[in-house]
CSV table of C-alpha atoms in Angstrom, one decimal:
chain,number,residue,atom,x,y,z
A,1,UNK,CA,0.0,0.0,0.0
A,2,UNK,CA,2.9,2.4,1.3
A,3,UNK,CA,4.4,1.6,-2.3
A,4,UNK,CA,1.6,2.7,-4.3
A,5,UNK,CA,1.2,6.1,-2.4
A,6,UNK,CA,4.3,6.7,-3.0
A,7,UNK,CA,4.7,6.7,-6.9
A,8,UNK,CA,1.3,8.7,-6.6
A,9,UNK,CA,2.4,11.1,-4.9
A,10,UNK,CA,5.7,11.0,-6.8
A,11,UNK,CA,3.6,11.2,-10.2
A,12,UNK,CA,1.9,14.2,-9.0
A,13,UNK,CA,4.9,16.2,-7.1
A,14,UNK,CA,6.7,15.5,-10.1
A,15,UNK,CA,4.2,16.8,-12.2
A,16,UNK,CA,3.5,19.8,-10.0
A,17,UNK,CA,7.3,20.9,-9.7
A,18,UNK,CA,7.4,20.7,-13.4
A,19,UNK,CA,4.2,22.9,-14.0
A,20,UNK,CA,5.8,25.3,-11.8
A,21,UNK,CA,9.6,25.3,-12.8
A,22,UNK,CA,10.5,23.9,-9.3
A,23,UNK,CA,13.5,21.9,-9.2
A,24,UNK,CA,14.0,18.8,-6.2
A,25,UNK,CA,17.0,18.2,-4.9
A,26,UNK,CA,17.5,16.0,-1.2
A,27,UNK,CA,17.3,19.5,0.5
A,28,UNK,CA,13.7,20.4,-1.4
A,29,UNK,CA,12.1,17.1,0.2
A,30,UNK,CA,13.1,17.9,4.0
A,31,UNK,CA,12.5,21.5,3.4
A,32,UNK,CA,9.0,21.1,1.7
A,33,UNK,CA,8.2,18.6,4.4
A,34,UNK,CA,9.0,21.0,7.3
A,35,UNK,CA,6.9,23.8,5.4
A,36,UNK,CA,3.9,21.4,5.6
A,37,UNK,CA,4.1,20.7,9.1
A,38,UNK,CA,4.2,24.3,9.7
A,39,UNK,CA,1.2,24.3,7.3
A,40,UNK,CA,-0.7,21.6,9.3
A,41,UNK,CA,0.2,23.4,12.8
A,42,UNK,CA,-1.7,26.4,11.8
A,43,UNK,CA,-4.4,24.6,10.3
A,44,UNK,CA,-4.6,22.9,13.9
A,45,UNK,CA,-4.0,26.5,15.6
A,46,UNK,CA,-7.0,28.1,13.9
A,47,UNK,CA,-9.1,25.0,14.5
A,48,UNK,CA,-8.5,25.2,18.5
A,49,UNK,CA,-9.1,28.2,18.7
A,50,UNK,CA,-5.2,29.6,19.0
A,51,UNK,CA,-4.9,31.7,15.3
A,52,UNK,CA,-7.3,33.7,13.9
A,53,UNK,CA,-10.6,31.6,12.1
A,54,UNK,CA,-11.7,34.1,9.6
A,55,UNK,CA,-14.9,33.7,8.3
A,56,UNK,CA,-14.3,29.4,8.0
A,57,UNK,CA,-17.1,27.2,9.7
A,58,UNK,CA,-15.4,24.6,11.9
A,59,UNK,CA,-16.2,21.9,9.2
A,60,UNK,CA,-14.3,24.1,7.3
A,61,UNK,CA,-11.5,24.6,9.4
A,62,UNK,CA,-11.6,20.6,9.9
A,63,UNK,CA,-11.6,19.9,6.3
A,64,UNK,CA,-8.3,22.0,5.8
A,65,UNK,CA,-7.0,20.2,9.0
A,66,UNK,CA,-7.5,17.0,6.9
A,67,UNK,CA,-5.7,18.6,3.9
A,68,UNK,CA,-3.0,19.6,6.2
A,69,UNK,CA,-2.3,15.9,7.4
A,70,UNK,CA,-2.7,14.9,3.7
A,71,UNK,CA,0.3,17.2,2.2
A,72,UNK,CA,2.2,15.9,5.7
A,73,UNK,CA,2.0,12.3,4.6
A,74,UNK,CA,2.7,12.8,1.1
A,75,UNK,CA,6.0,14.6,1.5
A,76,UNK,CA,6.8,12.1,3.9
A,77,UNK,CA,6.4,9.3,1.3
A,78,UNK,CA,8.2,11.7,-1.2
A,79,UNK,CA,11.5,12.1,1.3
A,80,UNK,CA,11.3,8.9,2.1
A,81,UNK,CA,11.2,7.7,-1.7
A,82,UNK,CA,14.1,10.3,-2.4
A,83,UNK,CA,16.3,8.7,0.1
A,84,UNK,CA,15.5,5.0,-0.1
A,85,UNK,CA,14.1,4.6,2.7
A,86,UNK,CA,12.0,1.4,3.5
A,87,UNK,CA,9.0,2.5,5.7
A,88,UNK,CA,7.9,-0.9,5.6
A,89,UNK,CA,10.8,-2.2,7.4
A,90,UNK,CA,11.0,0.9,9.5
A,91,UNK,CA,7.6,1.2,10.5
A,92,UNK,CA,8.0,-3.4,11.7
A,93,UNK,CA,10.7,-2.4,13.3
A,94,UNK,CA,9.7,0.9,15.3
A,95,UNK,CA,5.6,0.1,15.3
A,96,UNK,CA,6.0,-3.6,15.9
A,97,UNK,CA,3.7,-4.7,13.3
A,98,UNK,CA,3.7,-6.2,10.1
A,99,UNK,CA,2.0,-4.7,7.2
């Protein structure tokens, strides 16, 4: 499963960097990760009530907390790809379950 995200959401970074005239080197996929878990902190912030709402609905706010978590596991997958990382193993070995 953890394989398939990852070419998705290497299809669609790819795809999106090259819309945009964005290049990716090592450094871009730690960077853009950290930027997203800013992103996702302030999604939370404004959702407990710690950042300013604006006019957003708190399905609204919850919705873009979702987004949030979803741009945090992609660039995960997408460092984790870069590097050669094996979550599977990783996640057996620190989780202590098999997949």
């Amino acid at each position: 499963m953890l394989d398939r995200l990852q070419q998705d959401f290497e299809a669609a970074s790819r795809a999106y960097c090259a819309a945009h005239g964005l290049g990716r080197d090592p450094d871009w996929f730690m960077l853009k990760l950290k930027d997203e878990v800013g992103e996702l902190t302030q999604a939370w912030n404004r959702l407990r009530g710690r950042a300013r709402r604006g006019e957003r609905s708190a399905a609204e706010l919850h919705k873009n907390l979702e987004d949030e978590a979803a741009d945090v596991l992609g660039h995960i997958l997408l460092l984790a790809q870069s590097q050669g990382m094996d979550l599977h193993a990783a996640i057996e070995r620190k989780w202590r379950f098999t997949m």
